[in-house]
GROMACS .gro file of N, CA and C in nm:
model
  180
    1MET      N    1   5.178  -0.705   3.374
    1MET     CA    2   5.210  -0.630   3.255
    1MET      C    3   5.361  -0.621   3.243
    2PRO      N    4   5.420  -0.666   3.133
    2PRO     CA    5   5.565  -0.663   3.116
    2PRO      C    6   5.616  -0.520   3.101
    3GLN      N    7   5.734  -0.497   3.159
    3GLN     CA    8   5.795  -0.365   3.149
    3GLN      C    9   5.878  -0.355   3.022
    4SER      N   10   5.895  -0.234   2.975
    4SER     CA   11   5.977  -0.214   2.856
    4SER      C   12   6.123  -0.238   2.891
    5LYS      N   13   6.202  -0.262   2.789
    5LYS     CA   14   6.345  -0.289   2.810
    5LYS      C   15   6.414  -0.168   2.872
    6SER      N   16   6.379  -0.049   2.827
    6SER     CA   17   6.442   0.071   2.883
    6SER      C   18   6.403   0.089   3.030
    7ARG      N   19   6.281   0.054   3.065
    7ARG     CA   20   6.237   0.063   3.205
    7ARG      C   21   6.316  -0.037   3.290
    8GLN      N   22   6.335  -0.158   3.240
    8GLN     CA   23   6.412  -0.259   3.313
    8GLN      C   24   6.555  -0.212   3.333
    9GLN      N   25   6.615  -0.153   3.228
    9GLN     CA   26   6.752  -0.104   3.240
    9GLN      C   27   6.761   0.009   3.343
   10ALA      N   28   6.660   0.096   3.341
   10ALA     CA   29   6.658   0.206   3.438
   10ALA      C   30   6.645   0.152   3.580
   11GLU      N   31   6.561   0.052   3.599
   11GLU     CA   32   6.545  -0.009   3.732
   11GLU      C   33   6.675  -0.071   3.779
   12ILE      N   34   6.744  -0.141   3.690
   12ILE     CA   35   6.872  -0.204   3.725
   12ILE      C   36   6.974  -0.098   3.762
   13ALA      N   37   6.982   0.009   3.682
   13ALA     CA   38   7.076   0.117   3.711
   13ALA      C   39   7.045   0.182   3.845
   14PHE      N   40   6.918   0.204   3.872
   14PHE     CA   41   6.878   0.264   3.999
   14PHE      C   42   6.916   0.174   4.116
   15ASP      N   43   6.893   0.045   4.102
   15ASP     CA   44   6.928  -0.049   4.208
   15ASP      C   45   7.078  -0.047   4.236
   16ARG      N   46   7.158  -0.036   4.131
   16ARG     CA   47   7.305  -0.029   4.150
   16ARG      C   48   7.343   0.096   4.228
   17VAL      N   49   7.289   0.209   4.186
   17VAL     CA   50   7.321   0.335   4.254
   17VAL      C   51   7.275   0.330   4.399
   18GLN      N   52   7.157   0.279   4.421
   18GLN     CA   53   7.104   0.269   4.556
   18GLN      C   54   7.191   0.177   4.642
   19SER      N   55   7.235   0.067   4.586
   19SER     CA   56   7.322  -0.026   4.660
   19SER      C   57   7.454   0.040   4.695
   20GLN      N   58   7.510   0.115   4.600
   20GLN     CA   59   7.636   0.185   4.625
   20GLN      C   60   7.618   0.289   4.735
   21PHE      N   61   7.505   0.358   4.731
   21PHE     CA   62   7.476   0.460   4.832
   21PHE      C   63   7.471   0.398   4.971
   22PHE      N   64   7.399   0.288   4.986
   22PHE     CA   65   7.389   0.224   5.116
   22PHE      C   66   7.523   0.164   5.160
   23ALA      N   67   7.599   0.110   5.066
   23ALA     CA   68   7.731   0.055   5.100
   23ALA      C   69   7.823   0.166   5.148
   24ARG      N   70   7.816   0.281   5.083
   24ARG     CA   71   7.899   0.395   5.123
   24ARG      C   72   7.860   0.441   5.263
   25GLY      N   73   7.731   0.445   5.289
   25GLY     CA   74   7.685   0.485   5.422
   25GLY      C   75   7.733   0.390   5.530
   26GLN      N   76   7.731   0.262   5.500
   26GLN     CA   77   7.778   0.163   5.597
   26GLN      C   78   7.928   0.179   5.620
   27ALA      N   79   8.004   0.206   5.513
   27ALA     CA   80   8.148   0.225   5.527
   27ALA      C   81   8.177   0.348   5.614
   28VAL      N   82   8.102   0.454   5.595
   28VAL     CA   83   8.121   0.575   5.675
   28VAL      C   84   8.092   0.545   5.822
   29GLU      N   85   7.986   0.471   5.848
   29GLU     CA   86   7.954   0.434   5.987
   29GLU      C   87   8.067   0.353   6.050
   30GLU      N   88   8.123   0.261   5.974
   30GLU     CA   89   8.233   0.179   6.026
   30GLU      C   90   8.354   0.266   6.057
   31LEU      N   91   8.385   0.360   5.968
   31LEU     CA   92   8.498   0.450   5.992
   31LEU      C   93   8.475   0.536   6.116
   32GLN      N   94   8.353   0.584   6.133
   32GLN     CA   95   8.322   0.666   6.250
   32GLN      C   96   8.334   0.584   6.378
   33THR      N   97   8.291   0.460   6.374
   33THR     CA   98   8.302   0.373   6.491
   33THR      C   99   8.448   0.348   6.526
   34GLU      N  100   8.530   0.323   6.424
   34GLU     CA  101   8.673   0.303   6.447
   34GLU      C  102   8.738   0.429   6.504
   35GLU      N  103   8.700   0.545   6.452
   35GLU     CA  104   8.755   0.671   6.501
   35GLU      C  105   8.716   0.695   6.647
   36GLN      N  106   8.593   0.665   6.682
   36GLN     CA  107   8.549   0.682   6.821
   36GLN      C  108   8.627   0.588   6.913
   37ALA      N  109   8.649   0.466   6.869
   37ALA     CA  110   8.726   0.371   6.950
   37ALA      C  111   8.870   0.419   6.966
   38ARG      N  112   8.927   0.473   6.859
   38ARG     CA  113   9.064   0.525   6.863
   38ARG      C  114   9.073   0.642   6.960
   39GLN      N  115   8.977   0.732   6.955
   39GLN     CA  116   8.977   0.847   7.046
   39GLN      C  117   8.962   0.803   7.191
   40ALA      N  118   8.877   0.705   7.215
   40ALA     CA  119   8.858   0.656   7.352
   40ALA      C  120   8.987   0.592   7.404
   41LYS      N  121   9.053   0.515   7.321
   41LYS     CA  122   9.178   0.451   7.362
   41LYS      C  123   9.285   0.556   7.389
   42THR      N  124   9.293   0.656   7.302
   42THR     CA  125   9.390   0.763   7.321
   42THR      C  126   9.365   0.835   7.452
   43GLN      N  127   9.239   0.861   7.484
   43GLN     CA  128   9.205   0.929   7.609
   43GLN      C  129   9.242   0.843   7.729
   44ARG      N  130   9.214   0.712   7.721
   44ARG     CA  131   9.251   0.622   7.832
   44ARG      C  132   9.402   0.622   7.853
   45LEU      N  133   9.477   0.615   7.744
   45LEU     CA  134   9.623   0.614   7.756
   45LEU      C  135   9.675   0.747   7.811
   46ARG      N  136   9.615   0.857   7.766
   46ARG     CA  137   9.656   0.989   7.815
   46ARG      C  138   9.629   0.999   7.965
   47ASP      N  139   9.511   0.955   8.007
   47ASP     CA  140   9.477   0.960   8.149
   47ASP      C  141   9.573   0.874   8.232
   48ALA      N  142   9.606   0.756   8.182
   48ALA     CA  143   9.698   0.667   8.252
   48ALA      C  144   9.837   0.730   8.262
   49ARG      N  145   9.881   0.793   8.153
   49ARG     CA  146  10.013   0.857   8.154
   49ARG      C  147  10.015   0.973   8.252
   50LEU      N  148   9.911   1.054   8.252
   50LEU     CA  149   9.906   1.167   8.345
   50LEU      C  150   9.903   1.119   8.490
   51ALA      N  151   9.828   1.013   8.518
   51ALA     CA  152   9.823   0.958   8.654
   51ALA      C  153   9.960   0.904   8.694
   52ARG      N  154  10.027   0.836   8.602
   52ARG     CA  155  10.160   0.783   8.630
   52ARG      C  156  10.258   0.897   8.658
   53ASP      N  157  10.253   1.000   8.575
   53ASP     CA  158  10.345   1.113   8.593
   53ASP      C  159  10.317   1.187   8.724
   54GLU      N  160  10.190   1.200   8.758
   54GLU     CA  161  10.154   1.266   8.883
   54GLU      C  162  10.202   1.185   9.003
   55ALA      N  163  10.187   1.054   8.997
   55ALA     CA  164  10.234   0.968   9.106
   55ALA      C  165  10.385   0.975   9.117
   56ARG      N  166  10.453   0.978   9.005
   56ARG     CA  167  10.599   0.987   9.004
   56ARG      C  168  10.644   1.120   9.064
   57ASP      N  169  10.574   1.228   9.030
   57ASP     CA  170  10.611   1.360   9.081
   57ASP      C  171  10.588   1.370   9.232
   58GLN      N  172  10.486   1.302   9.284
   58GLN     CA  173  10.457   1.308   9.427
   58GLN      C  174  10.560   1.230   9.508
   59THR      N  175  10.625   1.132   9.449
   59THR     CA  176  10.723   1.052   9.523
   59THR      C  177  10.860   1.118   9.523
   60ARG      N  178  10.877   1.219   9.445
   60ARG     CA  179  11.008   1.287   9.439
   60ARG      C  180  11.021   1.394   9.541
   0.00000   0.00000   0.00000
């Protein structure tokens, strides 16, 4: 059974909105992954700096 033109337009509009919604969700996930990686790297560098400073203080 053929759909009416208005129904087809509504389906197309819905598909666009749904696609944008999923694309936005994927972008948010990517940003969160990058932020977690940045935080992990920052923590590693902080730990390395503290270990270096502690070793330097013990030799003085």
